[in-house]
PDB file of C-alpha atoms and ligand atoms in Angstrom:
ATOM      1  CA  UNK M   1     107.614  92.542  81.293  1.00  0.00           C
ATOM      2  CA  UNK M   2     111.001  93.207  82.730  1.00  0.00           C
ATOM      3  CA  UNK M   3     111.802  96.896  82.579  1.00  0.00           C
ATOM      4  CA  UNK M   4     115.578  96.621  82.465  1.00  0.00           C
ATOM      5  CA  UNK M   5     116.099  98.165  85.886  1.00  0.00           C
ATOM      6  CA  UNK M   6     117.765  95.185  87.503  1.00  0.00           C
ATOM      7  CA  UNK M   7     121.542  94.857  87.622  1.00  0.00           C
ATOM      8  CA  UNK M   8     123.168  93.465  84.519  1.00  0.00           C
ATOM      9  CA  UNK M   9     125.096  90.269  85.166  1.00  0.00           C
ATOM     10  CA  UNK M  10     128.164  89.550  83.045  1.00  0.00           C
ATOM     11  CA  UNK M  11     129.437  85.991  83.389  1.00  0.00           C
ATOM     12  CA  UNK M  12     132.774  84.763  82.029  1.00  0.00           C
ATOM     13  CA  UNK M  13     132.658  81.092  81.077  1.00  0.00           C
ATOM     14  CA  UNK M  14     136.255  80.158  80.397  1.00  0.00           C
ATOM     15  CA  UNK M  15     135.220  76.604  79.436  1.00  0.00           C
ATOM     16  CA  UNK M  16     138.244  74.255  79.122  1.00  0.00           C
ATOM     17  CA  UNK M  17     140.725  77.026  78.418  1.00  0.00           C
ATOM     18  CA  UNK M  18     143.789  78.575  80.080  1.00  0.00           C
ATOM     19  CA  UNK M  19     146.776  77.214  81.958  1.00  0.00           C
ATOM     20  CA  UNK M  20     147.068  77.966  85.661  1.00  0.00           C
ATOM     21  CA  UNK M  21     149.355  80.910  84.932  1.00  0.00           C
ATOM     22  CA  UNK M  22     147.004  82.259  82.273  1.00  0.00           C
ATOM     23  CA  UNK M  23     144.009  81.841  84.577  1.00  0.00           C
ATOM     24  CA  UNK M  24     145.671  83.855  87.331  1.00  0.00           C
ATOM     25  CA  UNK M  25     146.805  86.551  84.890  1.00  0.00           C
ATOM     26  CA  UNK M  26     143.361  86.763  83.301  1.00  0.00           C
ATOM     27  CA  UNK M  27     141.664  87.087  86.683  1.00  0.00           C
ATOM     28  CA  UNK M  28     144.217  89.703  87.759  1.00  0.00           C
ATOM     29  CA  UNK M  29     143.625  91.632  84.548  1.00  0.00           C
ATOM     30  CA  UNK M  30     139.865  91.673  85.125  1.00  0.00           C
ATOM     31  CA  UNK M  31     140.225  92.677  88.792  1.00  0.00           C
ATOM     32  CA  UNK M  32     142.634  95.470  87.935  1.00  0.00           C
ATOM     33  CA  UNK M  33     140.519  96.845  85.108  1.00  0.00           C
ATOM     34  CA  UNK M  34     137.096  96.599  86.754  1.00  0.00           C
ATOM     35  CA  UNK M  35     135.815  99.636  88.561  1.00  0.00           C
ATOM     36  CA  UNK M  36     132.889  98.662  90.725  1.00  0.00           C
ATOM     37  CA  UNK M  37     129.788 100.148  89.177  1.00  0.00           C
ATOM     38  CA  UNK M  38     126.301 100.277  90.494  1.00  0.00           C
ATOM     39  CA  UNK M  39     124.053  98.009  88.492  1.00  0.00           C
ATOM     40  CA  UNK M  40     126.605  95.594  87.003  1.00  0.00           C
ATOM     41  CA  UNK M  41     127.760  92.294  88.543  1.00  0.00           C
ATOM     42  CA  UNK M  42     130.679  90.282  87.226  1.00  0.00           C
ATOM     43  CA  UNK M  43     131.224  86.542  87.745  1.00  0.00           C
ATOM     44  CA  UNK M  44     134.282  84.554  86.587  1.00  0.00           C
ATOM     45  CA  UNK M  45     133.907  80.792  85.984  1.00  0.00           C
ATOM     46  CA  UNK M  46     137.329  79.188  85.479  1.00  0.00           C
ATOM     47  CA  UNK M  47     137.989  75.465  85.018  1.00  0.00           C
ATOM     48  CA  UNK M  48     137.854  73.394  88.240  1.00  0.00           C
ATOM     49  CA  UNK M  49     141.638  73.057  88.748  1.00  0.00           C
ATOM     50  CA  UNK M  50     142.075  76.835  88.838  1.00  0.00           C
ATOM     51  CA  UNK M  51     139.163  77.760  91.092  1.00  0.00           C
ATOM     52  CA  UNK M  52     141.314  78.078  94.204  1.00  0.00           C
ATOM     53  CA  UNK M  53     143.956  80.201  92.496  1.00  0.00           C
ATOM     54  CA  UNK M  54     141.337  82.481  90.917  1.00  0.00           C
ATOM     55  CA  UNK M  55     139.466  82.638  94.228  1.00  0.00           C
ATOM     56  CA  UNK M  56     142.640  84.009  95.821  1.00  0.00           C
ATOM     57  CA  UNK M  57     142.924  86.657  93.111  1.00  0.00           C
ATOM     58  CA  UNK M  58     139.272  87.704  93.519  1.00  0.00           C
ATOM     59  CA  UNK M  59     139.341  87.892  97.320  1.00  0.00           C
ATOM     60  CA  UNK M  60     138.452  91.408  98.454  1.00  0.00           C
ATOM     61  CA  UNK M  61     137.262  92.414  94.967  1.00  0.00           C
ATOM     62  CA  UNK M  62     133.618  92.889  93.914  1.00  0.00           C
ATOM     63  CA  UNK M  63     133.974  90.079  91.356  1.00  0.00           C
ATOM     64  CA  UNK M  64     132.380  86.740  92.242  1.00  0.00           C
ATOM     65  CA  UNK M  65     133.577  83.216  91.535  1.00  0.00           C
ATOM     66  CA  UNK M  66     131.484  80.582  89.787  1.00  0.00           C
ATOM     67  CA  UNK M  67     131.993  77.003  88.616  1.00  0.00           C
ATOM     68  CA  UNK M  68     131.025  75.573  85.228  1.00  0.00           C
ATOM     69  CA  UNK M  69     129.392  72.414  86.553  1.00  0.00           C
ATOM     70  CA  UNK M  70     129.010  70.133  89.593  1.00  0.00           C
ATOM     71  CA  UNK M  71     127.812  66.652  90.516  1.00  0.00           C
ATOM     72  CA  UNK M  72     124.493  66.307  92.352  1.00  0.00           C
ATOM     73  CA  UNK M  73     125.853  64.660  95.513  1.00  0.00           C
ATOM     74  CA  UNK M  74     127.635  66.229  98.475  1.00  0.00           C
ATOM     75  CA  UNK M  75     130.305  63.520  98.669  1.00  0.00           C
ATOM     76  CA  UNK M  76     130.902  59.875  97.964  1.00  0.00           C
ATOM     77  CA  UNK M  77     132.252  57.375  95.482  1.00  0.00           C
ATOM     78  CA  UNK M  78     131.889  59.462  92.318  1.00  0.00           C
ATOM     79  CA  UNK M  79     135.308  59.269  90.716  1.00  0.00           C
ATOM     80  CA  UNK M  80     136.313  62.409  88.916  1.00  0.00           C
ATOM     81  CA  UNK M  81     133.311  64.469  90.040  1.00  0.00           C
ATOM     82  CA  UNK M  82     133.134  67.701  92.027  1.00  0.00           C
ATOM     83  CA  UNK M  83     130.493  68.411  94.669  1.00  0.00           C
ATOM     84  CA  UNK M  84     128.680  71.635  95.537  1.00  0.00           C
ATOM     85  CA  UNK M  85     130.236  71.610  99.009  1.00  0.00           C
ATOM     86  CA  UNK M  86     133.689  71.523  97.413  1.00  0.00           C
ATOM     87  CA  UNK M  87     132.751  74.488  95.233  1.00  0.00           C
ATOM     88  CA  UNK M  88     131.601  76.443  98.277  1.00  0.00           C
ATOM     89  CA  UNK M  89     134.775  75.434 100.095  1.00  0.00           C
ATOM     90  CA  UNK M  90     136.965  77.054  97.430  1.00  0.00           C
ATOM     91  CA  UNK M  91     134.928  80.255  97.361  1.00  0.00           C
ATOM     92  CA  UNK M  92     132.323  79.756  94.628  1.00  0.00           C
ATOM     93  CA  UNK M  93     129.064  81.641  94.944  1.00  0.00           C
ATOM     94  CA  UNK M  94     127.632  80.507  91.598  1.00  0.00           C
ATOM     95  CA  UNK M  95     127.452  77.422  89.432  1.00  0.00           C
ATOM     96  CA  UNK M  96     126.523  77.197  85.749  1.00  0.00           C
ATOM     97  CA  UNK M  97     124.258  74.202  85.133  1.00  0.00           C
ATOM     98  CA  UNK M  98     122.769  72.708  81.980  1.00  0.00           C
ATOM     99  CA  UNK M  99     125.221  74.342  79.599  1.00  0.00           C
ATOM    100  CA  UNK M 100     124.495  73.184  76.050  1.00  0.00           C
ATOM    101  CA  UNK M 101     127.951  71.657  75.723  1.00  0.00           C
ATOM    102  CA  UNK M 102     127.144  69.401  78.672  1.00  0.00           C
ATOM    103  CA  UNK M 103     123.687  68.653  77.309  1.00  0.00           C
ATOM    104  CA  UNK M 104     124.867  67.849  73.793  1.00  0.00           C
ATOM    105  CA  UNK M 105     128.450  66.641  74.159  1.00  0.00           C
ATOM    106  CA  UNK M 106     128.043  64.784  77.466  1.00  0.00           C
ATOM    107  CA  UNK M 107     124.410  63.751  77.155  1.00  0.00           C
ATOM    108  CA  UNK M 108     123.075  65.475  80.261  1.00  0.00           C
ATOM    109  CA  UNK M 109     119.307  65.170  80.557  1.00  0.00           C
ATOM    110  CA  UNK M 110     116.900  67.646  82.130  1.00  0.00           C
ATOM    111  CA  UNK M 111     116.225  65.302  85.058  1.00  0.00           C
ATOM    112  CA  UNK M 112     119.943  65.111  85.890  1.00  0.00           C
ATOM    113  CA  UNK M 113     120.299  68.875  85.547  1.00  0.00           C
ATOM    114  CA  UNK M 114     117.313  69.280  87.862  1.00  0.00           C
ATOM    115  CA  UNK M 115     119.027  67.149  90.534  1.00  0.00           C
ATOM    116  CA  UNK M 116     122.021  69.471  90.309  1.00  0.00           C
ATOM    117  CA  UNK M 117     119.869  72.606  90.497  1.00  0.00           C
ATOM    118  CA  UNK M 118     118.076  71.385  93.615  1.00  0.00           C
ATOM    119  CA  UNK M 119     121.243  70.345  95.440  1.00  0.00           C
ATOM    120  CA  UNK M 120     123.173  73.474  94.464  1.00  0.00           C
ATOM    121  CA  UNK M 121     120.417  75.663  95.863  1.00  0.00           C
ATOM    122  CA  UNK M 122     120.035  73.533  99.000  1.00  0.00           C
ATOM    123  CA  UNK M 123     123.779  73.822  99.646  1.00  0.00           C
ATOM    124  CA  UNK M 124     123.819  77.592  99.158  1.00  0.00           C
ATOM    125  CA  UNK M 125     125.129  78.045  95.622  1.00  0.00           C
ATOM    126  CA  UNK M 126     123.322  80.389  93.242  1.00  0.00           C
ATOM    127  CA  UNK M 127     122.419  78.732  89.942  1.00  0.00           C
ATOM    128  CA  UNK M 128     122.793  79.949  86.368  1.00  0.00           C
ATOM    129  CA  UNK M 129     120.618  77.543  84.374  1.00  0.00           C
ATOM    130  CA  UNK M 130     121.362  77.451  80.639  1.00  0.00           C
ATOM    131  CA  UNK M 131     118.626  76.753  78.118  1.00  0.00           C
ATOM    132  CA  UNK M 132     118.530  77.004  74.331  1.00  0.00           C
ATOM    133  CA  UNK M 133     117.585  75.300  71.109  1.00  0.00           C
ATOM    134  CA  UNK M 134     119.686  73.740  68.337  1.00  0.00           C
ATOM    135  CA  UNK M 135     119.479  75.047  64.777  1.00  0.00           C
ATOM    136  CA  UNK M 136     117.415  72.029  63.717  1.00  0.00           C
ATOM    137  CA  UNK M 137     114.978  72.682  66.561  1.00  0.00           C
ATOM    138  CA  UNK M 138     114.701  76.350  65.599  1.00  0.00           C
ATOM    139  CA  UNK M 139     114.090  75.482  61.952  1.00  0.00           C
ATOM    140  CA  UNK M 140     111.451  72.966  63.013  1.00  0.00           C
ATOM    141  CA  UNK M 141     109.791  75.740  65.076  1.00  0.00           C
ATOM    142  CA  UNK M 142     110.387  73.826  68.287  1.00  0.00           C
ATOM    143  CA  UNK M 143     112.194  76.619  70.119  1.00  0.00           C
ATOM    144  CA  UNK M 144     109.299  77.511  72.373  1.00  0.00           C
ATOM    145  CA  UNK M 145     108.418  73.927  73.296  1.00  0.00           C
ATOM    146  CA  UNK M 146     112.051  73.073  73.908  1.00  0.00           C
ATOM    147  CA  UNK M 147     112.732  76.052  76.148  1.00  0.00           C
ATOM    148  CA  UNK M 148     109.465  75.385  77.907  1.00  0.00           C
ATOM    149  CA  UNK M 149     110.523  71.845  78.798  1.00  0.00           C
ATOM    150  CA  UNK M 150     114.122  72.769  79.681  1.00  0.00           C
ATOM    151  CA  UNK M 151     112.783  75.417  82.035  1.00  0.00           C
ATOM    152  CA  UNK M 152     110.005  73.437  83.666  1.00  0.00           C
ATOM    153  CA  UNK M 153     112.004  70.202  83.995  1.00  0.00           C
ATOM    154  CA  UNK M 154     115.232  71.930  84.989  1.00  0.00           C
ATOM    155  CA  UNK M 155     113.536  73.959  87.700  1.00  0.00           C
ATOM    156  CA  UNK M 156     111.023  71.329  88.869  1.00  0.00           C
ATOM    157  CA  UNK M 157     110.499  71.379  92.655  1.00  0.00           C
ATOM    158  CA  UNK M 158     112.633  74.476  93.209  1.00  0.00           C
ATOM    159  CA  UNK M 159     111.253  76.044  96.393  1.00  0.00           C
ATOM    160  CA  UNK M 160     109.759  79.510  95.954  1.00  0.00           C
ATOM    161  CA  UNK M 161     112.128  81.000  98.498  1.00  0.00           C
ATOM    162  CA  UNK M 162     115.131  79.849  96.443  1.00  0.00           C
ATOM    163  CA  UNK M 163     113.989  81.369  93.138  1.00  0.00           C
ATOM    164  CA  UNK M 164     115.785  84.631  93.827  1.00  0.00           C
ATOM    165  CA  UNK M 165     119.043  82.624  93.622  1.00  0.00           C
ATOM    166  CA  UNK M 166     118.301  81.292  90.145  1.00  0.00           C
ATOM    167  CA  UNK M 167     119.097  83.081  86.922  1.00  0.00           C
ATOM    168  CA  UNK M 168     118.638  81.834  83.375  1.00  0.00           C
ATOM    169  CA  UNK M 169     121.056  82.010  80.475  1.00  0.00           C
ATOM    170  CA  UNK M 170     119.391  81.793  77.083  1.00  0.00           C
ATOM    171  CA  UNK M 171     122.009  80.387  74.732  1.00  0.00           C
ATOM    172  CA  UNK M 172     120.848  79.277  71.286  1.00  0.00           C
ATOM    173  CA  UNK M 173     123.179  76.374  70.547  1.00  0.00           C
ATOM    174  CA  UNK M 174     123.692  77.487  66.937  1.00  0.00           C
ATOM    175  CA  UNK M 175     125.013  80.863  68.059  1.00  0.00           C
ATOM    176  CA  UNK M 176     127.594  79.647  70.581  1.00  0.00           C
ATOM    177  CA  UNK M 177     131.230  80.053  69.543  1.00  0.00           C
ATOM    178  CA  UNK M 178     130.056  80.977  66.083  1.00  0.00           C
ATOM    179  CA  UNK M 179     130.952  84.498  65.068  1.00  0.00           C
ATOM    180  CA  UNK M 180     129.469  83.978  61.586  1.00  0.00           C
ATOM    181  CA  UNK M 181     126.117  82.851  62.829  1.00  0.00           C
ATOM    182  CA  UNK M 182     125.183  84.697  65.977  1.00  0.00           C
ATOM    183  CA  UNK M 183     121.627  85.547  66.865  1.00  0.00           C
ATOM    184  CA  UNK M 184     120.368  89.043  66.251  1.00  0.00           C
ATOM    185  CA  UNK M 185     119.525  91.224  69.246  1.00  0.00           C
ATOM    186  CA  UNK M 186     115.882  90.991  68.114  1.00  0.00           C
ATOM    187  CA  UNK M 187     116.001  87.191  68.243  1.00  0.00           C
ATOM    188  CA  UNK M 188     117.464  87.398  71.738  1.00  0.00           C
ATOM    189  CA  UNK M 189     114.794  89.866  72.838  1.00  0.00           C
ATOM    190  CA  UNK M 190     112.010  87.670  71.444  1.00  0.00           C
ATOM    191  CA  UNK M 191     113.362  84.515  73.089  1.00  0.00           C
ATOM    192  CA  UNK M 192     113.825  86.283  76.425  1.00  0.00           C
ATOM    193  CA  UNK M 193     110.256  87.576  76.306  1.00  0.00           C
ATOM    194  CA  UNK M 194     108.951  84.098  75.568  1.00  0.00           C
ATOM    195  CA  UNK M 195     111.087  82.646  78.333  1.00  0.00           C
ATOM    196  CA  UNK M 196     109.866  85.212  80.844  1.00  0.00           C
ATOM    197  CA  UNK M 197     106.235  84.528  79.902  1.00  0.00           C
ATOM    198  CA  UNK M 198     106.760  80.821  80.472  1.00  0.00           C
ATOM    199  CA  UNK M 199     108.546  81.555  83.737  1.00  0.00           C
ATOM    200  CA  UNK M 200     105.557  83.601  84.832  1.00  0.00           C
ATOM    201  CA  UNK M 201     103.206  80.714  84.053  1.00  0.00           C
ATOM    202  CA  UNK M 202     105.281  78.413  86.244  1.00  0.00           C
ATOM    203  CA  UNK M 203     106.359  80.678  89.093  1.00  0.00           C
ATOM    204  CA  UNK M 204     104.085  83.712  88.958  1.00  0.00           C
ATOM    205  CA  UNK M 205     104.490  87.321  87.948  1.00  0.00           C
ATOM    206  CA  UNK M 206     106.724  88.680  90.742  1.00  0.00           C
ATOM    207  CA  UNK M 207     109.251  85.864  90.206  1.00  0.00           C
ATOM    208  CA  UNK M 208     109.164  86.385  86.428  1.00  0.00           C
ATOM    209  CA  UNK M 209     109.717  90.123  86.785  1.00  0.00           C
ATOM    210  CA  UNK M 210     112.630  89.529  89.135  1.00  0.00           C
ATOM    211  CA  UNK M 211     114.434  86.739  87.300  1.00  0.00           C
ATOM    212  CA  UNK M 212     117.644  87.723  85.559  1.00  0.00           C
ATOM    213  CA  UNK M 213     117.876  86.338  82.015  1.00  0.00           C
ATOM    214  CA  UNK M 214     121.296  86.517  80.424  1.00  0.00           C
ATOM    215  CA  UNK M 215     121.997  86.079  76.742  1.00  0.00           C
ATOM    216  CA  UNK M 216     124.863  83.891  75.537  1.00  0.00           C
ATOM    217  CA  UNK M 217     126.193  83.138  72.085  1.00  0.00           C
ATOM    218  CA  UNK M 218     129.173  84.915  70.529  1.00  0.00           C
ATOM    219  CA  UNK M 219     128.777  88.110  72.519  1.00  0.00           C
ATOM    220  CA  UNK M 220     131.873  90.237  71.856  1.00  0.00           C
ATOM    221  CA  UNK M 221     132.776  93.877  72.532  1.00  0.00           C
ATOM    222  CA  UNK M 222     131.319  95.009  69.186  1.00  0.00           C
ATOM    223  CA  UNK M 223     127.848  93.565  69.700  1.00  0.00           C
ATOM    224  CA  UNK M 224     127.534  93.569  73.511  1.00  0.00           C
ATOM    225  CA  UNK M 225     125.684  96.888  73.789  1.00  0.00           C
ATOM    226  CA  UNK M 226     123.230  95.870  71.059  1.00  0.00           C
ATOM    227  CA  UNK M 227     122.233  92.777  73.055  1.00  0.00           C
ATOM    228  CA  UNK M 228     122.378  94.332  76.506  1.00  0.00           C
ATOM    229  CA  UNK M 229     120.195  97.297  75.585  1.00  0.00           C
ATOM    230  CA  UNK M 230     117.310  95.060  74.492  1.00  0.00           C
ATOM    231  CA  UNK M 231     114.316  94.870  76.849  1.00  0.00           C
ATOM    232  CA  UNK M 232     114.490  91.740  78.966  1.00  0.00           C
ATOM    233  CA  UNK M 233     118.179  91.069  78.324  1.00  0.00           C
ATOM    234  CA  UNK M 234     119.590  91.307  81.838  1.00  0.00           C
ATOM    235  CA  UNK M 235     123.148  90.299  81.173  1.00  0.00           C
ATOM    236  CA  UNK M 236     125.408  88.079  79.119  1.00  0.00           C
ATOM    237  CA  UNK M 237     127.216  84.772  79.416  1.00  0.00           C
ATOM    238  CA  UNK M 238     130.493  85.128  77.578  1.00  0.00           C
ATOM    239  CA  UNK M 239     132.668  82.266  76.335  1.00  0.00           C
ATOM    240  CA  UNK M 240     135.326  83.184  73.753  1.00  0.00           C
ATOM    241  CA  UNK M 241     135.018  86.890  74.530  1.00  0.00           C
ATOM    242  CA  UNK M 242     135.999  86.301  78.166  1.00  0.00           C
ATOM    243  CA  UNK M 243     139.462  84.883  77.512  1.00  0.00           C
ATOM    244  CA  UNK M 244     141.265  88.202  77.088  1.00  0.00           C
ATOM    245  CA  UNK M 245     140.943  90.652  79.960  1.00  0.00           C
ATOM    246  CA  UNK M 246     140.694  93.740  77.738  1.00  0.00           C
ATOM    247  CA  UNK M 247     137.962  92.220  75.560  1.00  0.00           C
ATOM    248  CA  UNK M 248     135.978  91.001  78.534  1.00  0.00           C
ATOM    249  CA  UNK M 249     136.339  94.375  80.257  1.00  0.00           C
ATOM    250  CA  UNK M 250     135.042  96.060  77.105  1.00  0.00           C
ATOM    251  CA  UNK M 251     131.903  93.920  77.353  1.00  0.00           C
ATOM    252  CA  UNK M 252     131.567  94.813  81.042  1.00  0.00           C
ATOM    253  CA  UNK M 253     131.974  98.471  80.089  1.00  0.00           C
ATOM    254  CA  UNK M 254     129.188  98.105  77.530  1.00  0.00           C
ATOM    255  CA  UNK M 255     126.956  96.842  80.353  1.00  0.00           C
ATOM    256  CA  UNK M 256     127.934  99.821  82.511  1.00  0.00           C
ATOM    257  CA  UNK M 257     127.150 102.266  79.696  1.00  0.00           C
ATOM    258  CA  UNK M 258     123.809 100.632  78.878  1.00  0.00           C
ATOM    259  CA  UNK M 259     122.854 100.582  82.571  1.00  0.00           C
ATOM    260  CA  UNK M 260     123.668 104.275  82.969  1.00  0.00           C
ATOM    261  CA  UNK M 261     121.574 105.268  79.992  1.00  0.00           C
ATOM    262  CA  UNK M 262     118.678 103.082  81.182  1.00  0.00           C
ATOM    263  CA  UNK M 263     118.834 104.748  84.594  1.00  0.00           C
ATOM    264  CA  UNK M 264     118.685 108.174  82.989  1.00  0.00           C
ATOM    265  CA  UNK M 265     115.608 107.303  80.987  1.00  0.00           C
ATOM    266  CA  UNK M 266     113.875 105.334  83.817  1.00  0.00           C
TER     267      UNK M 266
HETATM  268  P1  LIG L   1     130.598  81.990  73.244  1.00  0.00           P
HETATM  269  O1  LIG L   1     130.138  80.961  74.383  1.00  0.00           O
HETATM  270  O2  LIG L   1     130.536  83.367  73.846  1.00  0.00           O
HETATM  271  O3  LIG L   1     132.003  81.567  72.901  1.00  0.00           O
HETATM  272  O4  LIG L   1     129.656  81.840  72.111  1.00  0.00           O
HETATM  273  C1  LIG L   1     129.058  81.235  75.215  1.00  0.00           C
HETATM  274  C2  LIG L   1     128.789  80.055  76.095  1.00  0.00           C
HETATM  275  O5  LIG L   1     128.783  78.921  75.592  1.00  0.00           O
HETATM  276  O6  LIG L   1     128.596  80.192  77.306  1.00  0.00           O
END
């Protein structure tokens, strides 16, 4: 069981929001307000067109750049797609893959997501793999089986020496962008524990103890500490709550506070 001593990772997923001016201002606001703290990492994932501009803002800061998606080829005739080498070229260190909006709105299958995971890792990007069940799947008690298959298919053939560059975001689909229906911290804790057990069965105990599992789904300043202080919740993937610098920084501050109190009691 993870003992909450690894750094908390707070990821901003801006989705298809902001103008170029807003993206730059938002990144500047986060850079200005973030004091580097031991034990908390921050990653900003703007839309593709603003990666370069945000990369420029983040240069020299402790905040990393991530992309929200990529295509599983390095180059070629793939109109409208973006390759992992392009993401590296503009300064990305991370890429979010398998987000539920891509799975459900764009029909991405586990096998396709797996191709992306393998190429991202081979090219040198770190991967944040999203998994999570729909409300119907939860009601039908399929959560465990679903997460099991998303994990094992999504990470199939990942070499053991690349596992340290993979983190998981557990995002129950029914709790994303849904302030009235977010998961409870207990539900997040339970799902993370189940996920980590399954991860252990696939990759072994050391890898399962080391893997960072972030929670995503309507995390906002008011509930961030409640999620982040749960055993096995190693960070958060933030959508709506990442679009205003002060709100996002409040979530980061919650991670800093939780980390400090965990260090005192460790
Ligand atoms: P939300 O989005 O914080 O707006 O619920 C999270 C996500 O989809 O990554």
